[in-house]
Short mmCIF file of C-alpha atoms in Angstrom, two decimals:
data_model
loop_
_atom_site.label_atom_id
_atom_site.label_comp_id
_atom_site.label_asym_id
_atom_site.label_seq_id
_atom_site.Cartn_x
_atom_site.Cartn_y
_atom_site.Cartn_z
CA MET A 8 10.99 -65.84 23.44
CA PRO A 9 8.45 -63.41 23.21
CA HIS A 10 5.78 -63.31 20.24
CA THR A 11 6.02 -60.49 18.26
CA PRO A 12 2.90 -60.30 16.40
CA ASP A 13 3.83 -57.19 14.23
CA THR A 14 6.68 -58.72 12.73
CA ALA A 15 6.02 -58.74 8.91
CA ALA A 16 4.62 -62.13 7.49
CA THR A 17 7.36 -64.17 5.46
CA PRO A 18 7.07 -66.32 2.60
CA GLU A 19 8.14 -69.52 4.64
CA ASN A 20 4.98 -69.12 6.60
CA GLY A 21 2.93 -70.26 3.87
CA ASP A 22 2.10 -72.94 1.16
CA ASP A 23 1.41 -73.23 -2.54
CA HIS A 24 -2.19 -73.10 -3.28
CA THR A 25 -4.62 -72.76 -6.09
CA THR A 26 -7.93 -71.64 -5.52
CA THR A 27 -11.05 -71.56 -8.03
CA LEU A 28 -13.20 -68.21 -8.71
CA PHE A 29 -16.18 -67.87 -10.54
CA ASP A 30 -17.50 -65.56 -12.75
CA GLU A 31 -20.90 -63.54 -12.96
CA CYS A 32 -22.09 -66.74 -14.60
CA GLY A 33 -20.92 -69.01 -12.12
CA ARG A 34 -18.21 -70.98 -14.13
CA PRO A 35 -14.78 -71.56 -12.85
CA ALA A 36 -11.84 -69.86 -13.68
CA PRO A 37 -8.84 -71.10 -12.12
CA ALA A 38 -6.50 -68.24 -10.68
CA PRO A 39 -3.59 -69.54 -8.88
CA LEU A 40 -2.03 -67.51 -5.96
CA LEU A 41 1.44 -67.13 -5.74
CA GLY A 42 2.55 -69.58 -2.89
CA ARG A 43 5.38 -69.98 -0.50
CA ARG A 44 8.15 -72.02 -3.08
CA ALA A 45 7.27 -69.14 -5.59
CA LEU A 46 7.63 -66.37 -2.98
CA LEU A 47 10.80 -68.16 -1.80
CA ALA A 48 12.35 -68.31 -5.37
CA ALA A 49 11.44 -64.82 -6.09
CA ALA A 50 13.14 -63.42 -3.03
CA GLY A 51 15.90 -65.64 -3.66
CA ALA A 52 15.41 -67.44 -0.12
CA ALA A 53 16.32 -70.66 1.01
CA ALA A 54 13.10 -73.14 1.64
CA VAL A 55 12.95 -73.45 5.24
CA SER A 56 9.86 -75.51 6.66
CA PRO A 57 8.58 -74.36 10.13
CA LEU A 58 7.24 -77.83 10.34
CA ALA A 59 9.69 -80.00 9.23
CA LEU A 60 9.98 -83.69 10.70
CA PRO A 61 12.49 -85.02 13.17
CA THR A 62 15.40 -87.43 12.48
CA PRO A 63 13.19 -90.54 12.56
CA ALA A 64 14.66 -92.65 15.72
CA ARG A 65 14.54 -89.56 17.90
CA ALA A 66 11.51 -89.25 20.32
CA ALA A 67 11.34 -85.57 19.55
CA SER A 68 8.59 -83.23 18.29
CA PRO A 69 8.51 -82.95 14.61
CA GLY A 70 9.95 -78.98 14.65
CA PRO A 71 9.40 -75.84 16.78
CA HIS A 72 6.39 -73.84 16.65
CA ARG A 73 8.66 -70.90 16.92
CA PRO A 74 6.29 -68.48 18.96
CA GLY A 75 8.63 -65.40 17.45
CA ARG A 76 7.63 -66.01 13.95
CA ALA A 77 4.81 -64.17 12.63
CA PRO A 78 1.44 -66.03 11.45
CA GLY A 79 1.29 -68.20 8.45
CA TRP A 80 -0.19 -67.40 5.05
CA ARG A 81 -3.60 -66.56 5.13
CA PRO A 82 -6.34 -66.35 2.50
CA GLU A 83 -7.44 -62.97 1.70
CA ARG A 84 -10.96 -61.71 2.75
CA GLY A 85 -12.69 -61.52 -0.55
CA HIS A 86 -15.75 -60.06 -2.26
CA TYR A 87 -18.30 -62.86 -2.63
CA LEU A 88 -21.64 -63.46 -4.14
CA ILE A 89 -23.07 -66.86 -3.07
CA ARG A 90 -25.86 -67.41 -5.30
CA ASN A 91 -29.04 -69.50 -5.12
CA ALA A 92 -28.17 -71.50 -2.13
CA ALA A 93 -30.94 -73.24 -0.52
CA LEU A 94 -30.78 -71.44 3.15
CA VAL A 95 -30.70 -72.35 6.78
CA SER A 96 -29.87 -68.79 8.28
CA VAL A 97 -30.79 -69.45 11.94
CA ASP A 98 -31.97 -65.96 11.93
CA PRO A 99 -35.77 -65.81 13.04
CA VAL A 100 -36.30 -62.96 10.49
CA ILE A 101 -34.49 -64.55 7.68
CA GLY A 102 -35.60 -68.01 8.38
CA ASN A 103 -35.17 -70.73 5.91
CA GLN A 104 -35.21 -70.18 2.01
CA ALA A 105 -35.54 -72.65 -0.93
CA ARG A 106 -33.41 -70.17 -2.75
CA ALA A 107 -31.33 -66.94 -1.75
CA ASP A 108 -27.95 -65.16 -2.59
CA ILE A 109 -25.45 -64.04 0.18
CA GLU A 110 -23.02 -60.96 -0.21
CA VAL A 111 -19.97 -61.25 1.60
CA LEU A 112 -17.58 -58.43 1.96
CA ASP A 113 -14.60 -57.61 3.65
CA GLY A 114 -15.52 -60.72 5.79
CA ARG A 115 -18.87 -59.49 6.91
CA ILE A 116 -22.41 -60.43 5.64
CA VAL A 117 -23.49 -57.74 3.59
CA GLN A 118 -26.81 -58.76 2.36
CA VAL A 119 -29.15 -61.84 2.24
CA GLY A 120 -31.89 -62.19 -0.20
CA ALA A 121 -32.90 -63.50 -3.52
CA GLY A 122 -31.82 -62.14 -7.15
CA LEU A 123 -29.35 -59.91 -5.31
CA ARG A 124 -26.26 -57.92 -7.53
CA ALA A 125 -22.78 -57.41 -6.13
CA ARG A 126 -20.84 -55.50 -8.53
CA GLY A 127 -17.14 -57.13 -8.84
CA ALA A 128 -18.17 -59.57 -6.42
CA GLN A 129 -16.66 -63.52 -7.27
CA VAL A 130 -19.78 -65.57 -7.75
CA ILE A 131 -20.06 -68.92 -5.94
CA ASN A 132 -22.54 -70.92 -7.87
CA ALA A 133 -24.48 -72.49 -4.94
CA ALA A 134 -27.13 -73.76 -6.81
CA LYS A 135 -26.80 -77.81 -5.63
CA MET A 136 -25.67 -76.66 -2.21
CA ILE A 137 -27.47 -75.79 1.21
CA ALA A 138 -25.71 -72.79 3.06
CA MET A 139 -25.43 -72.92 6.87
CA PRO A 140 -23.83 -70.78 9.38
CA GLY A 141 -20.72 -72.23 10.60
CA PHE A 142 -20.86 -74.40 13.58
CA VAL A 143 -19.83 -73.44 17.16
CA GLU A 144 -18.09 -75.98 19.33
CA THR A 145 -17.97 -74.91 23.26
CA HIS A 146 -15.71 -77.19 24.73
CA TYR A 147 -12.74 -78.99 23.36
CA HIS A 148 -9.59 -79.92 25.11
CA MET A 149 -7.36 -79.44 22.01
CA TRP A 150 -3.76 -79.96 23.48
CA SER A 151 -4.94 -83.63 23.15
CA ALA A 152 -6.31 -83.78 19.41
CA LEU A 153 -3.49 -85.85 18.28
CA GLY A 154 -4.06 -88.31 21.20
CA ARG A 155 -7.72 -89.45 19.59
CA ASN A 156 -6.55 -93.08 19.11
CA PHE A 157 -4.21 -93.58 22.24
CA VAL A 158 -7.45 -95.20 23.80
CA SER A 159 -8.18 -98.90 23.74
CA THR A 160 -10.05 -101.50 25.50
CA GLY A 161 -9.79 -101.38 28.91
CA PHE A 162 -7.44 -98.40 28.55
CA GLU A 163 -10.02 -95.53 28.18
CA TYR A 164 -10.14 -91.93 28.20
CA PHE A 165 -8.90 -91.05 31.68
CA ALA A 166 -6.44 -93.65 31.67
CA ALA A 167 -4.68 -92.36 28.36
CA LYS A 168 -5.11 -89.00 29.53
CA SER A 169 -3.05 -89.66 32.84
CA ALA A 170 -0.66 -91.52 31.07
CA THR A 171 0.58 -89.00 28.46
CA VAL A 172 -0.18 -85.42 30.00
CA ALA A 173 3.25 -84.87 31.34
CA ALA A 174 4.74 -86.97 28.05
CA TYR A 175 3.70 -83.38 25.79
CA GLN A 176 6.22 -80.90 24.95
CA PRO A 177 5.69 -77.29 23.73
CA ASP A 178 5.69 -78.11 20.06
CA ASP A 179 3.37 -81.53 20.54
CA PHE A 180 0.83 -78.83 21.77
CA TYR A 181 1.31 -76.75 18.88
CA HIS A 182 1.03 -79.37 16.19
CA SER A 183 -2.04 -81.28 18.31
CA VAL A 184 -4.01 -77.80 18.13
CA LEU A 185 -3.04 -77.16 14.83
CA LEU A 186 -4.37 -80.46 13.80
CA GLY A 187 -7.44 -79.96 15.61
CA LEU A 188 -8.23 -76.69 14.42
CA VAL A 189 -7.76 -77.59 10.77
CA GLU A 190 -10.14 -80.85 11.37
CA CYS A 191 -12.53 -78.48 12.59
CA ALA A 192 -12.57 -76.15 9.66
CA SER A 193 -12.84 -78.91 7.60
CA ALA A 194 -15.84 -80.42 9.30
CA GLY A 195 -17.64 -76.67 9.20
CA ILE A 196 -16.76 -75.64 12.49
CA THR A 197 -16.14 -72.05 12.74
CA THR A 198 -15.74 -71.59 16.48
CA VAL A 199 -14.10 -73.32 18.78
CA ASN A 200 -13.63 -73.24 22.69
CA ASN A 201 -10.52 -74.46 23.15
CA TRP A 202 -10.63 -75.56 26.76
CA ALA A 203 -6.89 -75.74 27.69
CA HIS A 204 -6.70 -77.95 31.05
CA ASN A 205 -3.03 -78.98 30.80
CA VAL A 206 -1.23 -75.77 30.62
CA ARG A 207 2.31 -76.94 32.02
CA GLY A 208 3.92 -73.81 31.58
CA PRO A 209 4.00 -70.36 29.61
CA GLU A 210 5.70 -71.95 26.71
CA TYR A 211 2.80 -74.45 26.23
CA ALA A 212 0.47 -71.77 26.25
CA ASP A 213 2.46 -69.95 23.75
CA ALA A 214 2.48 -73.17 21.46
CA GLU A 215 -1.08 -73.47 21.59
CA LEU A 216 -1.61 -69.75 21.04
CA HIS A 217 0.78 -69.98 18.17
CA ALA A 218 -1.50 -72.96 16.71
CA HIS A 219 -4.28 -70.14 16.78
CA ALA A 220 -2.51 -67.55 15.21
CA ASP A 221 -1.83 -70.10 12.10
CA GLY A 222 -4.77 -72.15 12.44
CA LEU A 223 -7.31 -69.21 11.28
CA VAL A 224 -10.72 -70.68 13.20
CA ARG A 225 -12.59 -68.23 15.39
CA ALA A 226 -11.94 -69.34 19.02
CA ARG A 227 -11.95 -68.62 22.82
CA TYR A 228 -8.61 -69.63 24.42
CA SER A 229 -9.40 -70.90 27.89
CA TYR A 230 -6.26 -70.77 29.79
CA GLY A 231 -6.55 -73.06 32.81
CA HIS A 232 -4.53 -75.40 35.44
CA ARG A 233 -1.73 -77.99 34.72
CA ASP A 234 -3.26 -81.32 34.85
CA GLY A 235 -2.49 -82.71 38.20
CA GLN A 236 -1.85 -79.19 39.66
CA PRO A 237 -2.37 -79.37 43.40
CA ALA A 238 -6.04 -78.58 44.19
CA THR A 239 -4.64 -75.57 46.47
CA GLN A 240 -2.62 -74.36 43.94
CA PRO A 241 -4.24 -71.31 41.63
CA ILE A 242 -3.59 -71.12 38.22
CA ASP A 243 -0.72 -68.83 36.97
CA PHE A 244 -2.43 -65.61 36.77
CA ALA A 245 0.73 -64.03 36.13
CA ASP A 246 1.10 -65.60 33.13
CA ILE A 247 -2.44 -65.33 32.27
CA ASP A 248 -1.77 -61.45 32.05
CA ARG A 249 1.59 -62.16 30.09
CA VAL A 250 -0.71 -63.91 27.56
CA ALA A 251 -3.29 -61.03 27.63
CA SER A 252 -0.67 -58.52 26.82
CA THR A 253 1.56 -60.57 24.23
CA TRP A 254 -1.06 -62.44 22.50
CA PHE A 255 -4.23 -60.21 22.73
CA GLY A 256 -2.77 -56.51 22.54
CA LYS A 257 -2.41 -54.12 20.38
CA LYS A 258 0.22 -56.46 18.39
CA SER A 259 -2.18 -59.49 18.52
CA PRO A 260 -1.76 -61.48 15.70
CA PHE A 261 -5.27 -62.99 15.89
CA ASP A 262 -7.03 -60.28 13.55
CA GLY A 263 -9.86 -60.29 16.04
CA LEU A 264 -10.54 -64.19 15.70
CA VAL A 265 -9.38 -65.23 19.09
CA HIS A 266 -10.22 -63.92 22.58
CA LEU A 267 -9.10 -65.10 26.02
CA GLY A 268 -11.03 -66.93 28.51
CA VAL A 269 -9.99 -69.16 31.59
CA ASN A 270 -11.22 -72.26 32.65
CA LEU A 271 -11.37 -73.23 36.52
CA ARG A 272 -11.32 -76.57 38.34
CA GLY A 273 -14.39 -75.31 40.15
CA PRO A 274 -15.67 -74.90 43.99
CA GLY A 275 -14.53 -78.55 45.10
CA GLN A 276 -11.30 -76.88 46.91
CA LEU A 277 -13.38 -73.88 47.79
CA PRO A 278 -10.81 -71.49 49.05
CA THR A 279 -8.84 -72.02 45.61
CA PHE A 280 -11.89 -71.31 43.52
CA LEU A 281 -12.69 -68.11 45.39
CA THR A 282 -9.14 -66.91 45.01
CA GLU A 283 -9.28 -67.58 41.34
CA MET A 284 -12.64 -66.01 40.96
CA ALA A 285 -11.35 -62.86 42.48
CA GLU A 286 -8.56 -62.75 39.78
CA VAL A 287 -10.98 -63.37 37.07
CA ARG A 288 -13.49 -60.86 37.85
CA ARG A 289 -10.66 -58.31 38.52
CA ARG A 290 -9.64 -59.32 34.66
CA LYS A 291 -13.39 -59.70 33.41
CA LEU A 292 -12.49 -62.67 31.90
CA PRO A 293 -15.23 -65.35 30.77
CA VAL A 294 -15.35 -68.48 32.75
CA SER A 295 -15.80 -72.27 31.76
CA VAL A 296 -16.01 -74.93 34.66
CA HIS A 297 -16.70 -78.70 34.39
CA SER A 298 -20.08 -79.48 36.32
CA GLY A 299 -19.86 -83.08 36.50
CA GLN A 300 -20.96 -86.11 34.83
CA GLY A 301 -21.87 -88.20 38.00
CA PRO A 302 -22.54 -87.38 41.53
CA THR A 303 -19.04 -87.69 42.91
CA THR A 304 -18.14 -84.61 40.50
CA ALA A 305 -20.92 -82.59 40.87
CA VAL A 306 -20.87 -78.98 40.66
CA HIS A 307 -24.29 -77.10 41.40
CA ALA A 308 -25.48 -73.98 39.54
CA ALA A 309 -27.19 -72.94 42.62
CA ASP A 310 -24.25 -73.06 44.75
CA LEU A 311 -22.67 -70.69 42.27
CA GLU A 312 -25.49 -68.47 42.10
CA ARG A 313 -25.38 -67.67 45.82
CA MET A 314 -21.83 -67.21 45.53
CA GLY A 315 -22.28 -64.42 43.13
CA PHE A 316 -20.58 -65.94 40.45
CA LEU A 317 -23.41 -67.58 37.69
CA GLY A 318 -23.94 -65.63 34.64
CA PRO A 319 -24.16 -65.19 30.84
CA ASP A 320 -20.44 -65.06 30.82
CA PHE A 321 -20.18 -68.22 33.32
CA LEU A 322 -19.96 -71.57 30.80
CA LEU A 323 -21.04 -74.66 32.59
CA CYS A 324 -20.07 -77.99 31.03
CA HIS A 325 -21.96 -81.32 31.26
CA ALA A 326 -24.30 -80.39 34.11
CA LEU A 327 -25.77 -84.01 34.39
CA PRO A 328 -26.36 -84.00 38.16
CA PHE A 329 -28.10 -80.72 37.98
CA ASP A 330 -31.66 -80.43 39.67
CA GLU A 331 -34.52 -78.20 39.13
CA ALA A 332 -32.82 -75.43 41.81
CA ASP A 333 -30.03 -75.81 39.52
CA ARG A 334 -31.84 -75.30 36.60
CA GLN A 335 -33.66 -72.30 37.99
CA ALA A 336 -30.60 -70.49 38.85
CA MET A 337 -29.47 -70.77 35.04
CA VAL A 338 -32.56 -69.35 33.97
CA ARG A 339 -32.34 -66.42 36.33
CA THR A 340 -28.57 -65.74 35.31
CA HIS A 341 -29.04 -66.55 31.66
CA ALA A 342 -26.06 -68.86 32.25
CA PRO A 343 -25.26 -71.18 29.32
CA VAL A 344 -24.49 -75.07 29.35
CA SER A 345 -22.33 -76.99 26.88
CA PHE A 346 -23.37 -80.82 26.53
CA SER A 347 -20.59 -83.11 24.82
CA VAL A 348 -22.97 -85.80 23.84
CA HIS A 349 -20.89 -88.64 23.17
CA SER A 350 -18.91 -87.80 26.38
CA GLU A 351 -22.38 -87.61 28.43
CA LEU A 352 -23.15 -91.29 27.10
CA ARG A 353 -19.80 -92.83 27.63
CA LEU A 354 -18.95 -91.05 30.76
CA GLY A 355 -22.28 -90.15 32.54
CA THR A 356 -22.57 -91.86 35.69
CA ALA A 357 -25.39 -89.81 36.53
CA GLY A 358 -27.57 -91.54 33.84
CA GLY A 359 -26.69 -89.60 30.44
CA PHE A 360 -28.04 -86.45 29.16
CA HIS A 361 -31.43 -87.60 28.18
CA GLY A 362 -33.59 -86.25 30.74
CA GLN A 363 -31.43 -83.03 31.60
CA LEU A 364 -31.55 -81.98 28.19
CA LEU A 365 -35.24 -82.14 27.48
CA ARG A 366 -35.51 -80.15 30.77
CA MET A 367 -32.90 -77.61 29.97
CA LEU A 368 -34.50 -76.93 27.16
CA ALA A 369 -38.11 -76.97 28.28
CA ALA A 370 -36.73 -74.27 30.91
CA GLY A 371 -35.35 -71.95 28.23
CA ILE A 372 -31.62 -72.51 29.13
CA THR A 373 -28.98 -71.58 26.41
CA VAL A 374 -27.80 -75.30 25.55
CA SER A 375 -24.69 -75.86 23.15
CA LEU A 376 -22.92 -78.56 21.63
CA SER A 377 -19.35 -80.12 22.29
CA PHE A 378 -17.02 -82.51 21.88
CA ASP A 379 -15.06 -82.75 25.14
CA ALA A 380 -11.87 -84.85 23.74
CA SER A 381 -11.10 -86.31 20.19
CA SER A 382 -10.71 -89.58 21.91
CA LEU A 383 -14.27 -89.49 23.25
CA ALA A 384 -16.27 -88.12 20.36
CA PRO A 385 -15.84 -87.57 16.71
CA ILE A 386 -15.18 -84.19 15.35
CA ASN A 387 -18.49 -83.97 13.93
CA MET A 388 -21.34 -81.60 14.94
CA PHE A 389 -23.19 -83.16 12.26
CA GLU A 390 -23.37 -86.48 14.45
CA SER A 391 -23.59 -84.56 17.33
CA MET A 392 -27.04 -82.99 16.09
CA ASN A 393 -28.29 -86.33 15.33
CA VAL A 394 -27.59 -87.86 18.59
CA ALA A 395 -29.29 -84.96 20.33
CA TRP A 396 -32.18 -85.21 18.37
CA ASN A 397 -32.31 -88.85 18.34
CA LEU A 398 -32.00 -89.36 22.32
CA GLY A 399 -34.33 -85.71 22.53
CA ILE A 400 -37.58 -87.68 23.27
CA PRO A 401 -39.75 -87.94 26.21
CA TRP A 402 -39.77 -91.27 27.97
CA LEU A 403 -43.16 -92.84 28.91
CA GLY A 404 -43.29 -93.35 32.72
CA THR A 405 -40.61 -91.14 33.62
CA ASP A 406 -40.65 -87.27 34.74
CA THR A 407 -39.89 -86.49 31.21
CA GLU A 408 -43.05 -88.07 29.61
CA THR A 409 -44.61 -84.52 29.47
CA LEU A 410 -42.02 -82.28 28.07
CA PRO A 411 -41.59 -81.46 24.62
CA PRO A 412 -39.23 -83.33 22.15
CA VAL A 413 -36.07 -81.83 20.69
CA VAL A 414 -36.75 -80.89 17.19
CA PHE A 415 -34.45 -80.25 14.14
CA ARG A 416 -34.42 -76.59 14.67
CA GLN A 417 -33.35 -76.83 18.24
CA ALA A 418 -30.64 -79.18 17.15
CA ILE A 419 -29.38 -76.99 15.04
CA GLU A 420 -29.62 -73.98 17.12
CA MET A 421 -27.47 -75.85 19.82
CA ALA A 422 -24.91 -76.30 17.10
CA THR A 423 -24.64 -72.63 15.99
CA ILE A 424 -26.44 -69.67 17.88
CA ASN A 425 -26.54 -71.02 21.26
CA GLY A 426 -22.83 -71.86 21.26
CA ALA A 427 -22.42 -68.29 19.77
CA LYS A 428 -24.22 -67.12 22.79
CA ALA A 429 -22.80 -69.36 25.50
CA LEU A 430 -19.20 -67.76 24.18
CA GLY A 431 -20.23 -64.29 24.08
CA LEU A 432 -20.28 -63.88 20.32
CA ALA A 433 -23.90 -63.89 19.29
CA ASP A 434 -23.47 -60.53 17.88
CA VAL A 435 -20.39 -61.78 15.52
CA THR A 436 -21.47 -65.43 14.53
CA GLY A 437 -23.82 -68.27 14.79
CA SER A 438 -26.48 -67.07 11.91
CA ILE A 439 -26.54 -65.58 8.81
CA THR A 440 -27.64 -62.32 9.38
CA PRO A 441 -26.27 -59.23 7.49
CA GLY A 442 -23.60 -57.06 9.74
CA LYS A 443 -22.47 -60.50 11.29
CA ARG A 444 -19.12 -62.00 10.44
CA ALA A 445 -19.23 -64.34 7.45
CA ASP A 446 -18.80 -67.64 9.11
CA ILE A 447 -20.74 -69.73 6.19
CA VAL A 448 -20.87 -73.44 5.30
CA LEU A 449 -21.77 -74.86 1.95
CA ILE A 450 -23.03 -78.46 2.17
CA ARG A 451 -23.42 -80.32 -1.23
CA ALA A 452 -27.30 -81.26 -1.64
CA ASP A 453 -26.37 -83.74 -4.72
CA ASP A 454 -24.52 -85.96 -2.83
CA LEU A 455 -25.68 -89.97 -2.52
CA ASN A 456 -26.37 -89.91 1.32
CA ILE A 457 -28.36 -86.38 0.99
CA ALA A 458 -30.30 -86.46 -2.32
CA PRO A 459 -33.23 -85.79 -2.88
CA ILE A 460 -33.88 -82.90 -0.22
CA GLY A 461 -36.65 -82.23 1.27
CA ASP A 462 -37.08 -80.61 4.66
CA LEU A 463 -33.51 -78.22 5.16
CA GLU A 464 -33.52 -78.86 8.62
CA SER A 465 -33.98 -82.78 8.65
CA THR A 466 -31.71 -82.74 5.96
CA LEU A 467 -28.80 -81.27 8.01
CA VAL A 468 -29.72 -82.93 11.22
CA ARG A 469 -30.34 -86.43 10.03
CA SER A 470 -28.18 -86.77 6.65
CA ALA A 471 -25.19 -84.62 6.15
CA THR A 472 -22.07 -85.39 7.40
CA PRO A 473 -18.42 -83.58 7.19
CA ALA A 474 -17.68 -85.30 3.62
CA ASN A 475 -20.94 -83.20 2.04
CA ILE A 476 -18.93 -80.19 2.63
CA ASP A 477 -17.74 -78.17 -0.38
CA THR A 478 -16.87 -74.72 1.04
CA VAL A 479 -16.28 -73.13 4.13
CA LEU A 480 -15.70 -69.54 4.98
CA ILE A 481 -14.52 -68.17 7.97
CA ASP A 482 -14.28 -64.60 8.85
CA GLY A 483 -14.78 -64.00 5.08
CA ARG A 484 -11.88 -66.15 4.19
CA ILE A 485 -12.06 -69.48 1.78
CA VAL A 486 -10.56 -72.25 3.99
CA LYS A 487 -12.11 -75.24 2.15
CA GLN A 488 -13.31 -75.24 -1.61
CA ASN A 489 -14.65 -77.91 -3.96
CA ARG A 490 -14.19 -80.12 -0.73
CA THR A 491 -10.34 -79.44 -0.32
CA MET A 492 -8.66 -77.36 2.37
CA VAL A 493 -7.17 -74.58 0.57
CA SER A 494 -5.82 -72.88 3.77
CA HIS A 495 -3.50 -75.38 5.45
CA ASP A 496 -1.35 -78.03 3.97
CA THR A 497 -3.32 -80.93 5.11
CA ALA A 498 -1.03 -83.52 4.38
CA LYS A 499 2.00 -81.69 6.44
CA VAL A 500 -0.23 -81.10 9.45
CA VAL A 501 -0.97 -84.73 9.62
CA ARG A 502 2.53 -85.74 8.86
CA ASN A 503 3.65 -83.56 12.31
CA ALA A 504 0.84 -84.55 14.17
CA ALA A 505 1.57 -88.29 14.07
CA ALA A 506 5.28 -87.66 14.55
CA ALA A 507 4.16 -85.38 17.49
CA ALA A 508 1.84 -88.71 18.64
CA HIS A 509 4.99 -90.99 18.13
CA ALA A 510 7.02 -88.97 20.61
CA VAL A 511 4.47 -88.41 23.26
CA ARG A 512 3.96 -92.16 23.12
CA THR A 513 7.57 -92.85 23.36
CA ARG A 514 7.91 -90.98 26.11
CA ALA A 515 5.00 -92.15 27.99
CA GLY A 516 5.64 -95.87 27.29
CA GLY A 517 4.09 -98.76 28.99
CA VAL A 518 1.19 -99.79 26.66
CA LEU A 519 1.52 -96.75 24.48
CA THR A 520 5.16 -97.54 23.54
CA PRO A 521 5.10 -97.61 19.59
CA THR A 522 5.88 -100.77 17.86
CA SER A 523 8.44 -99.31 15.91
CA PRO A 524 10.98 -96.38 16.89
CA THR A 525 10.26 -94.92 13.69
CA PRO A 526 7.73 -92.42 13.27
CA PRO A 527 4.97 -93.27 10.81
CA THR A 528 5.07 -91.38 7.17
CA PHE A 529 2.09 -90.71 5.19
#
């Protein structure tokens, strides 16, 4: 059933929410929003939840994603004045400021400075907060987000993935991706590269994309192959064309938040890769490729440059086996890299990312941060920055001893503006800059694990966690406020993800077989 994004939004797609606004003095003034139940009552319609749970005994997904329905309820883009925040702007001109105001209007950052006036704006009192740009994640396999705890001792990432790739149904993809997106937003990650490397058919792509329409997070959807697909079989470009016209055309439901890309398996099977790259070039799509965590899976940037493929729109992930020729190829072509720091530590048989990170940063390569999969890393960019900073020191007696260490500013840039550059969004997000879209995170500076603050960059990299996030704006919409997600019913998201995970485990069987035939309840 084709998606029809021009269909008018219906009350059933939203939920009841209450948000808190502020007057010009920063005092909270509750303003209830007319939510799903109230709208249904007013319309005299029956309440039908699109995320209803199944009959407990069935190994079924918790309700259809229904790609024909319009996106769910969305907070409005308001006119806000964030007042008196400590600011880490990641803008070299604006810099860091002890106190600053930020005006947001219609999803755009209008002005940044001290003592701003914005007639009619709703004031967000950020006097005890640090404002920073939203995090940008560049490599996350979101179809398996609900499988974060499928792994166990002796049954780690690759074994768990192999056991479950075919056990997912389209509805499971919807609930998995929505879980990942809502968790990202709650953790201050306002942009993500959904590296979809298990697209099992058009209905699976539709399920993921419908989750993106409901998720409200800025994203690239990187369409890829089916896990286990024969290496000689190219990805389905006919379906990519269908997706491009259906989801990214004039009737797109994304409102500019999501753009289309592809992920390829790389030149290991060269004829297939060349065929796919010819199709990619014809469509002018950005590319993501795994470049290896060990010698046996290495993909070399120098080879890609010789083929004429490497460039700013060609994102390479991991890159642990790269040599100097590869790094210089990256410099010449301005190609970006994504480091999944936890994944590199656990799976990096080429020796981890420490030396490679230092050499790439010293060379001037655009390095961004990512998670890989939720079964390999916490969805926590603060921790990724912390790990990168802690490991980013030269080691005496090695070829890194003369290289400069990673500093706090670089860790923050890798988590924000570098990710935006890697995804072709540097003019859109990644810094708090007038004219860019308002992807902003406010972090409580008076929390027990943060206070008293000193150096702002050190505070963000060393002390802050997602639990300290008070407010998140994505594209000028408040999706989290007072530490609570206001854009989504998180309890419902968790219930449905848990039911979907139970269904996947039941279908997969073996060591993953649930102890009870009844899905868990929360």
